[in-house]
Amino acid sequence: EQGCSVGALALREMIDPNGDYHGVDFLYHVLQAKELSLRLEREQGHWHGGITRKITHDMIAAELWMRNLEAKATNGKYEYAILSYWRSRSIIGRVLAVVPDIHEICGWVGPCESPTGLETYRTPAALVQVHTRAPAFKLQDSAGEQQPFVPSDGRLTWEEPILPPVSEEVCVLRKLRVLSVPADVNSADPGGVVTAYRAKLDFYLLRANKVITLTLYSNSIFVAAPPCKGTHKIDPKSTSIYTRTIYEVSRLDKAELKTEGVTVINATGHGGQALARAWCAEKGTNAVVWKRDRECCFKCGLMVAGKEGLDVDVLILC
């Protein structure tokens, strides 16, 4: 542990099962050592100092570990025998990044379970593509068009939006599936050289005792609500643009996007944010993510998600 070597991390769980080092630390160390090896190989003929014996041992261990690794390299994913790692900018990475016990390292999200539905390849590596579409932002350039804000008289009549109670629902990712997309549908590769897949996620809700299956059609974008100062209220003149519909995650299998107002998803329970993000990807919408401990009041979260802000009309509470 004190030497911070690959070997110490690999055997750490055997030495101290209750320690703070886990498999993700081992993977991070291996990636760092492999990255150094690739840079040294690329810059042959140059002198490099500061490479100690421990660093050399790490580079050798990383090379041997990756040499004996059976991996499927994909466009957006590395899949191992029982695990997979996804690019953080892909929709699967954006959804799974908030699943408990999953981490992001060097732009990759994992370790995640290996998906079902991939074709069988004759070689250990094969290139595939995750098929999604990009939902468009509805931002409009309103520079110079806004009138000076004049608040209504009588601040006592202003509304303070009420937060829904913290959800007790527990959401567990049960299965990750991929379905091949026909070549004529895959506009990114019309020649059909690369096999395209569309992802499906199965979530099990413990309290509701049901499974919700969502298909990730779009590569949705999730924006964190910025902090504000204090707690703000809604001016009665602006009540119409703060109209909101609140859904519990257990109702998302029946929920539809509202054409008017903000759709608020109460994903404050364990694992609920991943389910909410997957729902956004299925409905083809972006969303603002509001966290209770990030110093942003509920009113400002609604403002950022609504017509006065990004106009995505979806706010995820977590």
CSV table of C-alpha atoms in Angstrom, one decimal:
chain,number,residue,atom,x,y,z
A,1,GLU,CA,0.0,0.0,0.0
A,2,GLN,CA,2.7,2.5,1.0
A,3,GLY,CA,4.7,1.6,-2.2
A,4,CYS,CA,1.6,2.2,-4.4
A,5,SER,CA,2.6,-0.6,-6.7
A,6,VAL,CA,0.4,-2.7,-9.0
A,7,GLY,CA,1.2,-5.8,-7.0
A,8,ALA,CA,0.1,-4.2,-3.7
A,9,LEU,CA,-3.2,-3.2,-5.2
A,10,ALA,CA,-3.8,-6.5,-6.9
A,11,LEU,CA,-3.3,-8.4,-3.6
A,12,ARG,CA,-4.7,-5.7,-1.3
A,13,GLU,CA,-8.2,-7.3,-0.9
A,14,MET,CA,-6.5,-10.6,0.2
A,15,ILE,CA,-4.2,-8.8,2.7
A,16,ASP,CA,-6.9,-6.5,4.1
A,17,PRO,CA,-10.5,-7.2,2.9
A,18,ASN,CA,-11.7,-4.1,4.8
A,19,GLY,CA,-9.2,-1.7,3.3
A,20,ASP,CA,-9.9,1.4,1.1
A,21,TYR,CA,-8.2,-0.1,-2.0
A,22,HIS,CA,-10.4,-1.9,-4.5
A,23,GLY,CA,-10.3,-3.3,-8.0
A,24,VAL,CA,-10.9,0.2,-9.4
A,25,ASP,CA,-7.6,1.4,-7.9
A,26,PHE,CA,-5.8,-1.5,-9.5
A,27,LEU,CA,-7.3,-0.7,-12.9
A,28,TYR,CA,-6.3,2.9,-12.5
A,29,HIS,CA,-2.7,2.0,-11.7
A,30,VAL,CA,-2.5,-0.4,-14.6
A,31,LEU,CA,-3.8,2.3,-17.0
A,32,GLN,CA,-1.3,4.8,-15.7
A,33,ALA,CA,1.6,2.3,-16.2
A,34,LYS,CA,0.4,1.3,-19.7
A,35,GLU,CA,0.0,5.0,-20.7
A,36,LEU,CA,3.6,5.6,-19.6
A,37,SER,CA,4.8,2.6,-21.6
A,38,LEU,CA,3.1,3.8,-24.8
A,39,ARG,CA,4.5,7.3,-24.4
A,40,LEU,CA,8.1,6.0,-24.0
A,41,GLU,CA,7.6,3.7,-27.0
A,42,ARG,CA,6.4,6.6,-29.1
A,43,GLU,CA,9.4,8.8,-28.1
A,44,GLN,CA,12.2,6.3,-28.8
A,45,GLY,CA,15.6,7.8,-28.7
A,46,HIS,CA,14.8,10.4,-26.1
A,47,TRP,CA,16.2,10.4,-22.5
A,48,HIS,CA,13.8,10.2,-19.6
A,49,GLY,CA,14.7,10.5,-16.0
A,50,GLY,CA,12.8,9.7,-12.8
A,51,ILE,CA,11.8,6.2,-13.8
A,52,THR,CA,12.4,4.2,-10.6
A,53,ARG,CA,12.5,0.5,-10.1
A,54,LYS,CA,9.0,0.4,-8.8
A,55,ILE,CA,7.7,2.3,-11.9
A,56,THR,CA,9.6,-0.2,-14.1
A,57,HIS,CA,7.9,-3.1,-12.3
A,58,ASP,CA,4.5,-1.5,-12.7
A,59,MET,CA,5.1,-1.1,-16.5
A,60,ILE,CA,6.1,-4.8,-16.8
A,61,ALA,CA,3.0,-5.9,-14.7
A,62,ALA,CA,0.7,-3.7,-16.8
A,63,GLU,CA,2.1,-5.1,-20.1
A,64,LEU,CA,1.7,-8.8,-18.9
A,65,TRP,CA,-1.8,-8.1,-17.5
A,66,MET,CA,-3.0,-6.6,-20.8
A,67,ARG,CA,-1.2,-9.2,-23.0
A,68,ASN,CA,-3.2,-12.0,-21.4
A,69,LEU,CA,-6.5,-10.1,-21.4
A,70,GLU,CA,-9.3,-11.2,-23.7
A,71,ALA,CA,-11.1,-8.0,-24.6
A,72,LYS,CA,-13.6,-6.8,-27.2
A,73,ALA,CA,-12.7,-3.3,-28.2
A,74,THR,CA,-15.7,-1.4,-29.3
A,75,ASN,CA,-16.8,2.1,-30.3
A,76,GLY,CA,-17.9,3.3,-26.8
A,77,LYS,CA,-17.0,0.1,-24.8
A,78,TYR,CA,-14.4,-2.3,-23.7
A,79,GLU,CA,-15.9,-5.6,-22.8
A,80,TYR,CA,-14.1,-8.2,-20.7
A,81,ALA,CA,-15.2,-11.7,-19.7
A,82,ILE,CA,-17.7,-10.6,-17.1
A,83,LEU,CA,-17.3,-6.8,-17.0
A,84,SER,CA,-17.5,-3.9,-19.4
A,85,TYR,CA,-16.2,-0.3,-19.5
A,86,TRP,CA,-18.0,2.5,-21.4
A,87,ARG,CA,-16.9,5.9,-22.6
A,88,SER,CA,-18.1,8.6,-20.3
A,89,ARG,CA,-19.4,10.6,-23.3
A,90,SER,CA,-21.6,7.7,-24.6
A,91,ILE,CA,-25.2,7.5,-23.3
A,92,ILE,CA,-24.5,4.2,-21.6
A,93,GLY,CA,-21.6,5.7,-19.8
A,94,ARG,CA,-23.7,8.7,-18.8
A,95,VAL,CA,-26.4,6.5,-17.4
A,96,LEU,CA,-24.2,3.9,-15.6
A,97,ALA,CA,-21.8,6.5,-14.2
A,98,VAL,CA,-24.3,7.3,-11.4
A,99,VAL,CA,-25.0,3.6,-10.5
A,100,PRO,CA,-23.6,2.9,-7.0
A,101,ASP,CA,-20.2,1.2,-7.0
A,102,ILE,CA,-19.4,2.2,-10.6
A,103,HIS,CA,-16.6,4.8,-11.1
A,104,GLU,CA,-15.2,7.0,-13.9
A,105,ILE,CA,-11.5,6.7,-14.7
A,106,CYS,CA,-9.7,8.5,-17.5
A,107,GLY,CA,-12.9,9.0,-19.5
A,108,TRP,CA,-14.1,5.4,-19.0
A,109,VAL,CA,-17.0,4.3,-16.8
A,110,GLY,CA,-16.9,0.9,-15.0
A,111,PRO,CA,-16.7,-1.8,-14.0
A,112,CYS,CA,-20.2,-2.6,-15.4
A,113,GLU,CA,-21.7,-5.9,-16.1
A,114,SER,CA,-21.1,-7.4,-19.5
A,115,PRO,CA,-24.0,-6.9,-21.9
A,116,THR,CA,-26.0,-9.7,-23.5
A,117,GLY,CA,-26.8,-9.7,-27.2
A,118,LEU,CA,-23.4,-9.1,-28.8
A,119,GLU,CA,-22.5,-11.2,-31.8
A,120,THR,CA,-19.8,-13.8,-31.5
A,121,TYR,CA,-16.6,-12.9,-33.1
A,122,ARG,CA,-13.7,-15.1,-34.2
A,123,THR,CA,-11.1,-12.7,-32.9
A,124,PRO,CA,-10.8,-11.4,-29.3
A,125,ALA,CA,-11.4,-7.8,-30.5
A,126,ALA,CA,-14.2,-6.5,-32.6
A,127,LEU,CA,-15.4,-3.0,-33.5
A,128,VAL,CA,-19.1,-2.2,-32.8
A,129,GLN,CA,-21.0,1.0,-32.5
A,130,VAL,CA,-23.7,2.2,-30.0
A,131,HIS,CA,-26.5,3.7,-32.1
A,132,THR,CA,-28.2,6.8,-30.7
A,133,ARG,CA,-29.5,10.2,-31.8
A,134,ALA,CA,-28.7,13.5,-30.3
A,135,PRO,CA,-31.6,15.5,-28.8
A,136,ALA,CA,-31.4,19.1,-29.7
A,137,PHE,CA,-31.3,22.0,-27.2
A,138,LYS,CA,-34.0,24.6,-27.7
A,139,LEU,CA,-31.9,27.5,-26.6
A,140,GLN,CA,-32.7,30.8,-28.3
A,141,ASP,CA,-30.6,33.9,-28.6
A,142,SER,CA,-32.6,36.5,-26.6
A,143,ALA,CA,-29.8,39.0,-26.1
A,144,GLY,CA,-31.3,42.5,-26.0
A,145,GLU,CA,-34.9,41.2,-26.0
A,146,GLN,CA,-35.5,40.7,-22.3
A,147,GLN,CA,-37.3,43.5,-20.5
A,148,PRO,CA,-36.1,44.7,-17.1
A,149,PHE,CA,-37.6,42.5,-14.4
A,150,VAL,CA,-40.2,44.3,-12.3
A,151,PRO,CA,-41.4,42.1,-9.4
A,152,SER,CA,-45.0,41.9,-8.4
A,153,ASP,CA,-46.2,43.9,-5.4
A,154,GLY,CA,-46.6,42.0,-2.1
A,155,ARG,CA,-43.7,39.6,-1.5
A,156,LEU,CA,-45.8,37.7,1.0
A,157,THR,CA,-47.9,36.2,-1.8
A,158,TRP,CA,-44.8,34.7,-3.6
A,159,GLU,CA,-44.8,30.9,-3.7
A,160,GLU,CA,-42.0,28.8,-2.3
A,161,PRO,CA,-42.0,25.5,-4.2
A,162,ILE,CA,-42.3,22.5,-2.0
A,163,LEU,CA,-39.8,19.7,-2.4
A,164,PRO,CA,-41.2,16.1,-2.6
A,165,PRO,CA,-40.1,13.9,0.3
A,166,VAL,CA,-37.0,11.8,-0.2
A,167,SER,CA,-37.9,8.6,-2.0
A,168,GLU,CA,-37.5,5.3,-0.3
A,169,GLU,CA,-37.4,3.3,-3.6
A,170,VAL,CA,-34.4,1.2,-4.3
A,171,CYS,CA,-33.5,0.8,-8.0
A,172,VAL,CA,-31.1,-2.0,-9.1
A,173,LEU,CA,-29.7,-2.4,-12.6
A,174,ARG,CA,-30.6,-6.0,-13.4
A,175,LYS,CA,-29.5,-6.5,-17.0
A,176,LEU,CA,-27.8,-4.6,-19.8
A,177,ARG,CA,-28.8,-5.8,-23.3
A,178,VAL,CA,-27.8,-4.7,-26.7
A,179,LEU,CA,-29.8,-5.2,-29.9
A,180,SER,CA,-28.3,-5.0,-33.4
A,181,VAL,CA,-29.5,-2.1,-35.6
A,182,PRO,CA,-30.2,-2.8,-39.3
A,183,ALA,CA,-27.6,-1.2,-41.6
A,184,ASP,CA,-30.2,1.0,-43.4
A,185,VAL,CA,-31.0,2.6,-40.0
A,186,ASN,CA,-27.4,3.2,-39.1
A,187,SER,CA,-26.8,6.6,-40.7
A,188,ALA,CA,-23.3,6.9,-39.1
A,189,ASP,CA,-22.1,3.9,-41.1
A,190,PRO,CA,-24.4,3.4,-44.1
A,191,GLY,CA,-22.1,0.9,-45.6
A,192,GLY,CA,-22.7,-1.5,-42.8
A,193,VAL,CA,-19.0,-2.1,-42.1
A,194,VAL,CA,-19.5,-1.6,-38.4
A,195,THR,CA,-22.2,-3.4,-36.5
A,196,ALA,CA,-24.4,-0.9,-34.7
A,197,TYR,CA,-26.2,-1.7,-31.4
A,198,ARG,CA,-29.0,-0.1,-29.4
A,199,ALA,CA,-28.9,-0.5,-25.6
A,200,LYS,CA,-31.7,-1.6,-23.3
A,201,LEU,CA,-31.5,-1.5,-19.5
A,202,ASP,CA,-33.6,-3.5,-17.1
A,203,PHE,CA,-34.1,-1.9,-13.6
A,204,TYR,CA,-35.7,-3.8,-10.7
A,205,LEU,CA,-37.5,-1.6,-8.2
A,206,LEU,CA,-37.5,-3.2,-4.8
A,207,ARG,CA,-40.4,-1.5,-3.1
A,208,ALA,CA,-42.6,-1.4,-6.2
A,209,ASN,CA,-41.6,-5.0,-6.9
A,210,LYS,CA,-41.5,-4.6,-10.7
A,211,VAL,CA,-39.1,-4.3,-13.6
A,212,ILE,CA,-38.8,-1.2,-15.8
A,213,THR,CA,-37.2,-1.7,-19.2
A,214,LEU,CA,-35.9,1.4,-21.0
A,215,THR,CA,-34.3,1.7,-24.4
A,216,LEU,CA,-31.5,4.3,-24.9
A,217,TYR,CA,-32.6,5.9,-28.1
A,218,SER,CA,-30.8,9.2,-27.7
A,219,ASN,CA,-27.4,10.5,-26.3
A,220,SER,CA,-29.0,12.8,-23.8
A,221,ILE,CA,-27.0,15.5,-22.0
A,222,PHE,CA,-27.3,16.0,-18.2
A,223,VAL,CA,-26.4,19.4,-16.8
A,224,ALA,CA,-25.8,20.0,-13.1
A,225,ALA,CA,-27.8,22.8,-11.5
A,226,PRO,CA,-25.5,25.6,-10.4
A,227,PRO,CA,-25.4,26.8,-6.8
A,228,CYS,CA,-27.3,29.9,-5.7
A,229,LYS,CA,-27.5,31.9,-2.5
A,230,GLY,CA,-30.4,31.5,-0.1
A,231,THR,CA,-33.8,30.1,-0.9
A,232,HIS,CA,-35.9,31.8,-3.6
A,233,LYS,CA,-39.6,32.0,-4.2
A,234,ILE,CA,-41.7,32.2,-7.4
A,235,ASP,CA,-43.2,35.5,-8.4
A,236,PRO,CA,-47.0,35.2,-9.0
A,237,LYS,CA,-46.5,36.7,-12.4
A,238,SER,CA,-44.3,33.8,-13.4
A,239,THR,CA,-46.4,31.0,-12.0
A,240,SER,CA,-47.3,29.6,-15.5
A,241,ILE,CA,-43.7,28.9,-16.5
A,242,TYR,CA,-43.0,27.1,-13.2
A,243,THR,CA,-45.9,24.6,-13.6
A,244,ARG,CA,-44.5,21.2,-12.8
A,245,THR,CA,-45.5,17.5,-12.8
A,246,ILE,CA,-43.6,15.4,-10.2
A,247,TYR,CA,-43.1,11.7,-11.0
A,248,GLU,CA,-41.7,9.0,-8.7
A,249,VAL,CA,-39.3,6.7,-10.4
A,250,SER,CA,-41.7,3.8,-9.9
A,251,ARG,CA,-44.1,5.6,-12.3
A,252,LEU,CA,-41.7,6.3,-15.1
A,253,ASP,CA,-42.8,3.2,-17.1
A,254,LYS,CA,-46.1,5.0,-17.6
A,255,ALA,CA,-44.9,8.6,-17.6
A,256,GLU,CA,-44.8,10.8,-20.7
A,257,LEU,CA,-43.1,14.1,-21.4
A,258,LYS,CA,-45.3,17.1,-20.7
A,259,THR,CA,-45.6,19.7,-23.4
A,260,GLU,CA,-46.2,22.4,-20.8
A,261,GLY,CA,-44.3,23.0,-17.6
A,262,VAL,CA,-41.4,21.1,-16.1
A,263,THR,CA,-41.3,17.3,-15.6
A,264,VAL,CA,-39.7,16.7,-12.2
A,265,ILE,CA,-38.4,13.2,-11.4
A,266,ASN,CA,-38.0,12.3,-7.8
A,267,ALA,CA,-34.9,10.1,-8.0
A,268,THR,CA,-33.7,10.7,-4.5
A,269,GLY,CA,-33.8,7.0,-3.6
A,270,HIS,CA,-30.9,4.5,-4.0
A,271,GLY,CA,-30.0,4.1,-7.6
A,272,GLY,CA,-32.9,6.2,-8.8
A,273,GLN,CA,-30.8,8.7,-10.8
A,274,ALA,CA,-29.7,6.0,-13.3
A,275,LEU,CA,-33.3,5.1,-14.0
A,276,ALA,CA,-34.2,8.7,-14.5
A,277,ARG,CA,-31.3,9.3,-16.9
A,278,ALA,CA,-32.3,6.1,-18.9
A,279,TRP,CA,-35.9,7.4,-19.1
A,280,CYS,CA,-34.6,10.7,-20.5
A,281,ALA,CA,-32.6,8.8,-23.1
A,282,GLU,CA,-35.6,6.8,-24.2
A,283,LYS,CA,-37.8,9.9,-24.4
A,284,GLY,CA,-35.2,11.8,-26.4
A,285,THR,CA,-34.7,14.7,-24.0
A,286,ASN,CA,-31.9,16.4,-22.0
A,287,ALA,CA,-32.2,17.2,-18.3
A,288,VAL,CA,-30.9,19.2,-15.4
A,289,VAL,CA,-29.7,17.3,-12.4
A,290,TRP,CA,-30.5,18.9,-9.0
A,291,LYS,CA,-28.8,17.6,-5.8
A,292,ARG,CA,-29.9,18.5,-2.3
A,293,ASP,CA,-26.4,19.0,-1.1
A,294,ARG,CA,-25.2,21.2,-3.9
A,295,GLU,CA,-26.5,24.6,-2.5
A,296,CYS,CA,-29.1,25.2,-5.2
A,297,CYS,CA,-32.6,25.9,-4.1
A,298,PHE,CA,-35.6,24.1,-5.7
A,299,LYS,CA,-36.9,27.2,-7.4
A,300,CYS,CA,-33.6,27.9,-9.1
A,301,GLY,CA,-33.4,24.3,-10.2
A,302,LEU,CA,-36.8,24.7,-11.8
A,303,MET,CA,-35.7,27.9,-13.4
A,304,VAL,CA,-32.6,26.4,-15.0
A,305,ALA,CA,-34.6,23.5,-16.4
A,306,GLY,CA,-37.5,25.6,-17.6
A,307,LYS,CA,-38.2,28.4,-20.1
A,308,GLU,CA,-36.0,30.9,-18.2
A,309,GLY,CA,-33.0,28.6,-18.4
A,310,LEU,CA,-32.0,25.7,-20.7
A,311,ASP,CA,-35.6,25.0,-21.7
A,312,VAL,CA,-35.0,21.2,-21.3
A,313,ASP,CA,-38.2,21.0,-19.2
A,314,VAL,CA,-36.9,18.0,-17.2
A,315,LEU,CA,-35.4,18.2,-13.7
A,316,ILE,CA,-34.0,15.2,-11.9
A,317,LEU,CA,-33.9,15.4,-8.1
A,318,CYS,CA,-31.3,13.2,-6.5
